[in-house]
């Protein structure tokens, strides 16, 4: 078992676990020290400029739907390129909280998205309403315990376009209409199943704090209308109760990337809690 680095009050852990179970997400307190946040911020900029401290390239998947400089910048697997980013996203307190909330014995990173939302309110900074499982179902067998820790590196207030969650939507099953790339706010209405209600809850949080959300929880975010970038990491996690689809049809030769091919490589898929 890991040596704890944060003392998690058992009552608080039970309260957060109950919220995660009831609403499909929960918000957790700041865990990343100010000193590490100060080191990570310029390294995120460096990776965006194409400077890789380790000499290894990340996967650069998406820039706001096109090469629009005002669009969201999403760089996948940025932790392979930079040690400070790796240190932040593997901080033991994230693993300890994730285990306390989900009841897992083991928590492992299987993918990372570095998300930088530029200031100025461009609509390309929005992230459409979606369920993560819509994108993950080609990797993980049904029922796998796969979820996300979303870590704020900058102050993420309402004007910075924080994530919003549809509370309770993890009980809707896998629904039609997920679209990460859509800035169409009205699309959320189309996703609501008959008789269900939409309870929109903000995931605004201070730097160094994080949220946990389930893979069926509907979420999205609005543009950043402030004057500073919104910086964050979506850390995709799995537990001992997650099973990769054995014969995944991922065309790696055709330029696709199979995240789960690297589960035995701690430099890509580190275990952050348990063994
Ligand atoms: O950063 C956002 O606003 C959304 C991120 C997201 O979709 C996720 O963490 O699953």
mmCIF file of C-alpha atoms and ligand atoms in Angstrom:
data_model
loop_
_atom_site.group_PDB
_atom_site.id
_atom_site.type_symbol
_atom_site.label_atom_id
_atom_site.label_comp_id
_atom_site.label_asym_id
_atom_site.label_seq_id
_atom_site.Cartn_x
_atom_site.Cartn_y
_atom_site.Cartn_z
ATOM 1 C CA UNK A 1 0.000 0.000 0.000
ATOM 2 C CA UNK A 2 1.176 3.557 -0.657
ATOM 3 C CA UNK A 3 2.327 5.750 2.235
ATOM 4 C CA UNK A 4 -0.394 8.419 2.545
ATOM 5 C CA UNK A 5 0.726 11.991 1.757
ATOM 6 C CA UNK A 6 -2.571 13.617 2.664
ATOM 7 C CA UNK A 7 -4.631 12.802 5.636
ATOM 8 C CA UNK A 8 -8.119 12.218 4.343
ATOM 9 C CA UNK A 9 -10.724 12.648 7.034
ATOM 10 C CA UNK A 10 -12.833 9.441 6.825
ATOM 11 C CA UNK A 11 -16.078 11.385 7.304
ATOM 12 C CA UNK A 12 -15.165 13.739 4.457
ATOM 13 C CA UNK A 13 -14.204 10.771 2.251
ATOM 14 C CA UNK A 14 -17.600 9.148 2.912
ATOM 15 C CA UNK A 15 -19.373 12.416 2.063
ATOM 16 C CA UNK A 16 -17.446 12.724 -1.242
ATOM 17 C CA UNK A 17 -18.026 9.044 -2.094
ATOM 18 C CA UNK A 18 -21.770 9.508 -1.488
ATOM 19 C CA UNK A 19 -21.809 12.565 -3.767
ATOM 20 C CA UNK A 20 -19.874 10.700 -6.488
ATOM 21 C CA UNK A 21 -22.346 7.853 -6.284
ATOM 22 C CA UNK A 22 -25.445 10.096 -6.199
ATOM 23 C CA UNK A 23 -24.429 12.806 -8.720
ATOM 24 C CA UNK A 24 -21.778 11.050 -10.832
ATOM 25 C CA UNK A 25 -19.039 13.484 -9.810
ATOM 26 C CA UNK A 26 -17.512 15.237 -6.803
ATOM 27 C CA UNK A 27 -15.232 18.226 -6.234
ATOM 28 C CA UNK A 28 -12.104 17.770 -4.131
ATOM 29 C CA UNK A 29 -9.818 20.225 -2.304
ATOM 30 C CA UNK A 30 -6.475 21.596 -3.600
ATOM 31 C CA UNK A 31 -3.730 18.956 -3.441
ATOM 32 C CA UNK A 32 -0.974 20.280 -5.714
ATOM 33 C CA UNK A 33 1.540 22.517 -3.867
ATOM 34 C CA UNK A 34 1.910 26.121 -5.131
ATOM 35 C CA UNK A 35 5.578 25.451 -5.888
ATOM 36 C CA UNK A 36 4.663 22.611 -8.302
ATOM 37 C CA UNK A 37 1.861 24.645 -9.920
ATOM 38 C CA UNK A 38 4.410 27.410 -10.562
ATOM 39 C CA UNK A 39 6.761 24.905 -12.234
ATOM 40 C CA UNK A 40 4.085 23.197 -14.325
ATOM 41 C CA UNK A 41 2.559 26.330 -15.868
ATOM 42 C CA UNK A 42 5.606 27.315 -18.015
ATOM 43 C CA UNK A 43 6.153 23.646 -18.950
ATOM 44 C CA UNK A 44 2.634 23.479 -20.404
ATOM 45 C CA UNK A 45 3.556 26.491 -22.559
ATOM 46 C CA UNK A 46 6.816 24.795 -23.554
ATOM 47 C CA UNK A 47 4.995 21.632 -24.691
ATOM 48 C CA UNK A 48 2.595 23.776 -26.731
ATOM 49 C CA UNK A 49 5.629 25.400 -28.419
ATOM 50 C CA UNK A 50 6.941 21.927 -29.262
ATOM 51 C CA UNK A 51 9.732 21.887 -26.640
ATOM 52 C CA UNK A 52 9.956 18.453 -25.059
ATOM 53 C CA UNK A 53 12.176 18.131 -21.986
ATOM 54 C CA UNK A 54 12.347 14.320 -22.205
ATOM 55 C CA UNK A 55 12.875 14.375 -25.963
ATOM 56 C CA UNK A 56 9.615 12.437 -26.408
ATOM 57 C CA UNK A 57 6.738 13.879 -28.405
ATOM 58 C CA UNK A 58 3.200 13.927 -26.991
ATOM 59 C CA UNK A 59 0.239 13.149 -29.229
ATOM 60 C CA UNK A 60 -1.049 16.435 -30.571
ATOM 61 C CA UNK A 61 -4.604 15.670 -31.492
ATOM 62 C CA UNK A 62 -6.727 18.758 -31.658
ATOM 63 C CA UNK A 63 -6.716 22.529 -31.789
ATOM 64 C CA UNK A 64 -10.256 23.791 -31.441
ATOM 65 C CA UNK A 65 -11.500 21.817 -34.422
ATOM 66 C CA UNK A 66 -9.014 23.443 -36.801
ATOM 67 C CA UNK A 67 -5.778 25.388 -36.377
ATOM 68 C CA UNK A 68 -7.667 28.330 -34.869
ATOM 69 C CA UNK A 69 -5.246 29.891 -32.320
ATOM 70 C CA UNK A 70 -8.270 31.011 -30.251
ATOM 71 C CA UNK A 71 -9.611 27.470 -29.971
ATOM 72 C CA UNK A 72 -9.110 24.957 -27.195
ATOM 73 C CA UNK A 73 -5.678 23.349 -27.302
ATOM 74 C CA UNK A 74 -5.808 19.643 -26.451
ATOM 75 C CA UNK A 75 -2.537 17.735 -26.315
ATOM 76 C CA UNK A 76 -2.756 14.065 -25.428
ATOM 77 C CA UNK A 77 -0.109 12.224 -23.376
ATOM 78 C CA UNK A 78 1.784 15.469 -22.537
ATOM 79 C CA UNK A 79 3.240 13.758 -19.439
ATOM 80 C CA UNK A 80 5.594 11.672 -21.581
ATOM 81 C CA UNK A 81 7.234 14.907 -22.742
ATOM 82 C CA UNK A 82 7.817 16.721 -19.468
ATOM 83 C CA UNK A 83 8.811 15.686 -15.930
ATOM 84 C CA UNK A 84 6.983 18.496 -14.085
ATOM 85 C CA UNK A 85 3.745 17.604 -15.897
ATOM 86 C CA UNK A 86 4.308 13.935 -14.987
ATOM 87 C CA UNK A 87 4.925 14.921 -11.342
ATOM 88 C CA UNK A 88 1.680 16.933 -11.170
ATOM 89 C CA UNK A 89 -0.604 14.372 -12.786
ATOM 90 C CA UNK A 90 0.800 11.513 -10.688
ATOM 91 C CA UNK A 91 0.628 13.401 -7.384
ATOM 92 C CA UNK A 92 -0.112 10.699 -4.765
ATOM 93 C CA UNK A 93 -2.950 12.716 -3.209
ATOM 94 C CA UNK A 94 -4.932 12.337 -6.461
ATOM 95 C CA UNK A 95 -4.602 8.562 -6.211
ATOM 96 C CA UNK A 96 -5.458 8.527 -2.511
ATOM 97 C CA UNK A 97 -8.624 10.576 -3.006
ATOM 98 C CA UNK A 98 -9.615 8.580 -6.092
ATOM 99 C CA UNK A 99 -9.271 5.341 -4.108
ATOM 100 C CA UNK A 100 -11.147 6.780 -1.106
ATOM 101 C CA UNK A 101 -14.034 8.004 -3.288
ATOM 102 C CA UNK A 102 -14.374 4.974 -5.595
ATOM 103 C CA UNK A 103 -13.326 2.246 -3.136
ATOM 104 C CA UNK A 104 -10.614 1.066 -5.565
ATOM 105 C CA UNK A 105 -7.569 -0.917 -4.387
ATOM 106 C CA UNK A 106 -5.513 0.244 -7.365
ATOM 107 C CA UNK A 107 -5.688 3.409 -9.484
ATOM 108 C CA UNK A 108 -3.767 3.781 -12.749
ATOM 109 C CA UNK A 109 -3.471 6.561 -15.317
ATOM 110 C CA UNK A 110 -4.314 5.186 -18.780
ATOM 111 C CA UNK A 111 -4.512 8.455 -20.755
ATOM 112 C CA UNK A 112 -4.003 12.172 -20.289
ATOM 113 C CA UNK A 113 -5.353 15.255 -22.010
ATOM 114 C CA UNK A 114 -3.638 18.592 -21.421
ATOM 115 C CA UNK A 115 -6.354 21.205 -21.978
ATOM 116 C CA UNK A 116 -5.525 24.897 -22.413
ATOM 117 C CA UNK A 117 -8.514 27.102 -23.126
ATOM 118 C CA UNK A 118 -7.413 30.462 -24.489
ATOM 119 C CA UNK A 119 -8.835 33.728 -23.123
ATOM 120 C CA UNK A 120 -11.098 36.046 -25.122
ATOM 121 C CA UNK A 121 -14.320 34.002 -25.236
ATOM 122 C CA UNK A 122 -13.939 32.442 -28.687
ATOM 123 C CA UNK A 123 -16.671 29.841 -29.245
ATOM 124 C CA UNK A 124 -13.946 27.345 -30.266
ATOM 125 C CA UNK A 125 -12.980 27.254 -26.583
ATOM 126 C CA UNK A 126 -16.202 25.471 -25.677
ATOM 127 C CA UNK A 127 -16.343 21.722 -25.091
ATOM 128 C CA UNK A 128 -19.609 20.108 -26.141
ATOM 129 C CA UNK A 129 -21.776 18.029 -23.818
ATOM 130 C CA UNK A 130 -20.686 14.416 -23.817
ATOM 131 C CA UNK A 131 -20.223 11.185 -21.885
ATOM 132 C CA UNK A 132 -16.624 9.953 -21.871
ATOM 133 C CA UNK A 133 -17.744 6.361 -22.424
ATOM 134 C CA UNK A 134 -19.012 7.351 -25.873
ATOM 135 C CA UNK A 135 -15.312 7.737 -26.817
ATOM 136 C CA UNK A 136 -13.903 4.976 -24.604
ATOM 137 C CA UNK A 137 -16.149 2.072 -25.530
ATOM 138 C CA UNK A 138 -13.729 0.867 -28.193
ATOM 139 C CA UNK A 139 -11.034 0.355 -25.515
ATOM 140 C CA UNK A 140 -12.779 -0.867 -22.358
ATOM 141 C CA UNK A 141 -15.151 -3.747 -21.774
ATOM 142 C CA UNK A 142 -18.647 -2.790 -20.561
ATOM 143 C CA UNK A 143 -18.823 -2.248 -16.806
ATOM 144 C CA UNK A 144 -15.115 -1.322 -16.511
ATOM 145 C CA UNK A 145 -14.371 1.129 -13.700
ATOM 146 C CA UNK A 146 -12.868 3.956 -15.749
ATOM 147 C CA UNK A 147 -13.241 7.601 -14.735
ATOM 148 C CA UNK A 148 -11.565 11.026 -14.831
ATOM 149 C CA UNK A 149 -9.696 13.257 -12.403
ATOM 150 C CA UNK A 150 -9.847 16.802 -13.805
ATOM 151 C CA UNK A 151 -7.028 18.885 -12.311
ATOM 152 C CA UNK A 152 -7.045 22.701 -12.330
ATOM 153 C CA UNK A 153 -3.604 24.266 -12.771
ATOM 154 C CA UNK A 154 -4.919 27.842 -13.050
ATOM 155 C CA UNK A 155 -7.771 29.384 -11.089
ATOM 156 C CA UNK A 156 -10.901 28.042 -12.812
ATOM 157 C CA UNK A 157 -13.752 30.428 -12.054
ATOM 158 C CA UNK A 158 -17.032 30.791 -13.920
ATOM 159 C CA UNK A 159 -15.538 33.309 -16.399
ATOM 160 C CA UNK A 160 -12.758 30.833 -17.294
ATOM 161 C CA UNK A 161 -15.245 28.267 -18.648
ATOM 162 C CA UNK A 162 -15.124 25.528 -15.994
ATOM 163 C CA UNK A 163 -16.602 22.094 -16.591
ATOM 164 C CA UNK A 164 -20.287 21.768 -15.834
ATOM 165 C CA UNK A 165 -21.892 18.454 -14.955
ATOM 166 C CA UNK A 166 -25.430 17.182 -15.396
ATOM 167 C CA UNK A 167 -25.911 15.781 -11.887
ATOM 168 C CA UNK A 168 -27.356 12.267 -11.893
ATOM 169 C CA UNK A 169 -26.803 11.750 -15.643
ATOM 170 C CA UNK A 170 -24.536 8.739 -14.937
ATOM 171 C CA UNK A 171 -27.791 6.867 -14.318
ATOM 172 C CA UNK A 172 -29.127 7.580 -17.812
ATOM 173 C CA UNK A 173 -27.052 4.816 -19.451
ATOM 174 C CA UNK A 174 -25.099 5.472 -22.636
ATOM 175 C CA UNK A 175 -27.167 8.025 -24.587
ATOM 176 C CA UNK A 176 -27.026 9.490 -28.090
ATOM 177 C CA UNK A 177 -25.615 12.913 -28.897
ATOM 178 C CA UNK A 178 -22.186 13.159 -27.234
ATOM 179 C CA UNK A 179 -20.001 15.640 -29.103
ATOM 180 C CA UNK A 180 -16.827 16.964 -27.446
ATOM 181 C CA UNK A 181 -16.192 19.239 -30.433
ATOM 182 C CA UNK A 182 -19.589 20.965 -30.530
ATOM 183 C CA UNK A 183 -20.057 24.512 -29.245
ATOM 184 C CA UNK A 184 -23.813 24.159 -29.623
ATOM 185 C CA UNK A 185 -25.257 24.650 -26.145
ATOM 186 C CA UNK A 186 -28.719 23.602 -27.345
ATOM 187 C CA UNK A 187 -27.351 20.109 -28.066
ATOM 188 C CA UNK A 188 -27.687 19.293 -24.384
ATOM 189 C CA UNK A 189 -31.472 19.480 -24.597
ATOM 190 C CA UNK A 190 -31.435 16.755 -27.245
ATOM 191 C CA UNK A 191 -29.471 14.478 -24.889
ATOM 192 C CA UNK A 192 -31.920 14.538 -21.988
ATOM 193 C CA UNK A 193 -33.865 11.278 -21.879
ATOM 194 C CA UNK A 194 -37.631 11.439 -21.479
ATOM 195 C CA UNK A 195 -38.681 12.035 -17.858
ATOM 196 C CA UNK A 196 -35.104 12.936 -16.820
ATOM 197 C CA UNK A 197 -34.225 16.421 -15.568
ATOM 198 C CA UNK A 198 -31.118 18.471 -16.233
ATOM 199 C CA UNK A 199 -29.412 19.664 -13.027
ATOM 200 C CA UNK A 200 -26.431 21.710 -14.164
ATOM 201 C CA UNK A 201 -23.663 21.991 -11.548
ATOM 202 C CA UNK A 202 -20.486 24.030 -12.006
ATOM 203 C CA UNK A 203 -17.068 22.488 -11.478
ATOM 204 C CA UNK A 204 -15.376 25.874 -10.816
ATOM 205 C CA UNK A 205 -12.368 25.353 -8.549
ATOM 206 C CA UNK A 206 -9.126 26.953 -7.309
ATOM 207 C CA UNK A 207 -5.676 26.045 -8.709
ATOM 208 C CA UNK A 208 -4.411 22.654 -7.566
ATOM 209 C CA UNK A 209 -7.925 21.317 -6.849
ATOM 210 C CA UNK A 210 -9.587 18.562 -8.860
ATOM 211 C CA UNK A 211 -12.852 16.798 -9.537
ATOM 212 C CA UNK A 212 -13.670 13.158 -10.190
ATOM 213 C CA UNK A 213 -16.373 12.229 -12.679
ATOM 214 C CA UNK A 214 -17.764 8.905 -13.849
ATOM 215 C CA UNK A 215 -17.538 7.787 -17.471
ATOM 216 C CA UNK A 216 -21.317 8.128 -17.992
ATOM 217 C CA UNK A 217 -21.677 11.569 -16.380
ATOM 218 C CA UNK A 218 -22.668 14.154 -19.006
ATOM 219 C CA UNK A 219 -20.376 17.200 -18.923
ATOM 220 C CA UNK A 220 -19.122 20.067 -21.074
ATOM 221 C CA UNK A 221 -17.810 23.632 -20.739
ATOM 222 C CA UNK A 222 -18.313 27.137 -22.106
ATOM 223 C CA UNK A 223 -15.668 29.461 -23.626
ATOM 224 C CA UNK A 224 -13.173 31.283 -21.424
ATOM 225 C CA UNK A 225 -14.308 34.930 -21.380
ATOM 226 C CA UNK A 226 -11.563 36.029 -18.957
ATOM 227 C CA UNK A 227 -8.212 37.543 -19.933
ATOM 228 C CA UNK A 228 -6.096 34.557 -18.893
ATOM 229 C CA UNK A 229 -5.822 30.979 -20.194
ATOM 230 C CA UNK A 230 -7.679 28.176 -18.394
ATOM 231 C CA UNK A 231 -5.076 25.460 -17.763
ATOM 232 C CA UNK A 232 -5.947 21.933 -16.736
ATOM 233 C CA UNK A 233 -5.378 18.217 -17.165
ATOM 234 C CA UNK A 234 -8.033 15.555 -17.682
ATOM 235 C CA UNK A 235 -6.389 12.482 -16.144
ATOM 236 C CA UNK A 236 -8.161 9.331 -17.276
ATOM 237 C CA UNK A 237 -7.980 6.586 -14.653
ATOM 238 C CA UNK A 238 -8.806 2.897 -14.342
ATOM 239 C CA UNK A 239 -9.029 0.581 -11.354
ATOM 240 C CA UNK A 240 -8.475 -3.126 -10.773
ATOM 241 C CA UNK A 241 -12.069 -3.524 -12.020
ATOM 242 C CA UNK A 242 -11.369 -2.434 -15.593
ATOM 243 C CA UNK A 243 -10.686 -4.792 -18.492
ATOM 244 C CA UNK A 244 -9.370 -3.776 -21.901
ATOM 245 C CA UNK A 245 -11.198 -5.190 -24.920
ATOM 246 C CA UNK A 246 -8.797 -7.961 -26.026
ATOM 247 C CA UNK A 247 -9.074 -7.607 -29.794
ATOM 248 C CA UNK A 248 -9.399 -3.856 -30.070
ATOM 249 C CA UNK A 249 -9.862 -2.749 -33.612
ATOM 250 C CA UNK A 250 -7.457 0.206 -33.457
ATOM 251 C CA UNK A 251 -5.598 0.936 -36.625
ATOM 252 C CA UNK A 252 -2.228 1.888 -35.111
ATOM 253 C CA UNK A 253 -0.488 1.450 -38.468
ATOM 254 C CA UNK A 254 -2.946 3.924 -39.995
ATOM 255 C CA UNK A 255 -1.926 6.606 -37.457
ATOM 256 C CA UNK A 256 -4.315 5.635 -34.619
ATOM 257 C CA UNK A 257 -3.028 5.302 -31.056
ATOM 258 C CA UNK A 258 -3.857 2.428 -28.730
ATOM 259 C CA UNK A 259 -3.686 3.854 -25.187
ATOM 260 C CA UNK A 260 -4.038 0.428 -23.567
ATOM 261 C CA UNK A 261 -0.992 -1.037 -25.287
ATOM 262 C CA UNK A 262 1.093 0.839 -22.706
ATOM 263 C CA UNK A 263 -0.520 -0.262 -19.434
ATOM 264 C CA UNK A 264 2.720 -2.014 -18.378
ATOM 265 C CA UNK A 265 4.865 1.056 -18.974
ATOM 266 C CA UNK A 266 4.955 3.327 -15.883
ATOM 267 C CA UNK A 267 6.389 6.216 -17.903
ATOM 268 C CA UNK A 268 3.107 6.290 -19.886
ATOM 269 C CA UNK A 269 0.512 4.631 -17.633
ATOM 270 C CA UNK A 270 1.680 5.161 -14.031
ATOM 271 C CA UNK A 271 -0.076 3.473 -11.108
ATOM 272 C CA UNK A 272 -0.895 6.296 -8.672
ATOM 273 C CA UNK A 273 -2.417 4.220 -5.884
ATOM 274 C CA UNK A 274 -1.842 0.617 -4.746
ATOM 275 C CA UNK A 275 0.193 -1.803 -6.818
HETATM 276 O O1 LIG B 1 -12.048 20.548 -19.821
HETATM 277 C C1 LIG B 1 -13.242 20.498 -20.046
HETATM 278 O O2 LIG B 1 -13.957 21.493 -19.990
HETATM 279 C C2 LIG B 1 -13.877 19.153 -20.347
HETATM 280 C C3 LIG B 1 -12.922 18.033 -20.165
HETATM 281 C C4 LIG B 1 -13.522 16.691 -20.385
HETATM 282 O O3 LIG B 1 -14.327 16.499 -21.247
HETATM 283 C C5 LIG B 1 -13.114 15.584 -19.519
HETATM 284 O O4 LIG B 1 -12.295 15.785 -18.599
HETATM 285 O O5 LIG B 1 -13.623 14.456 -19.685
#
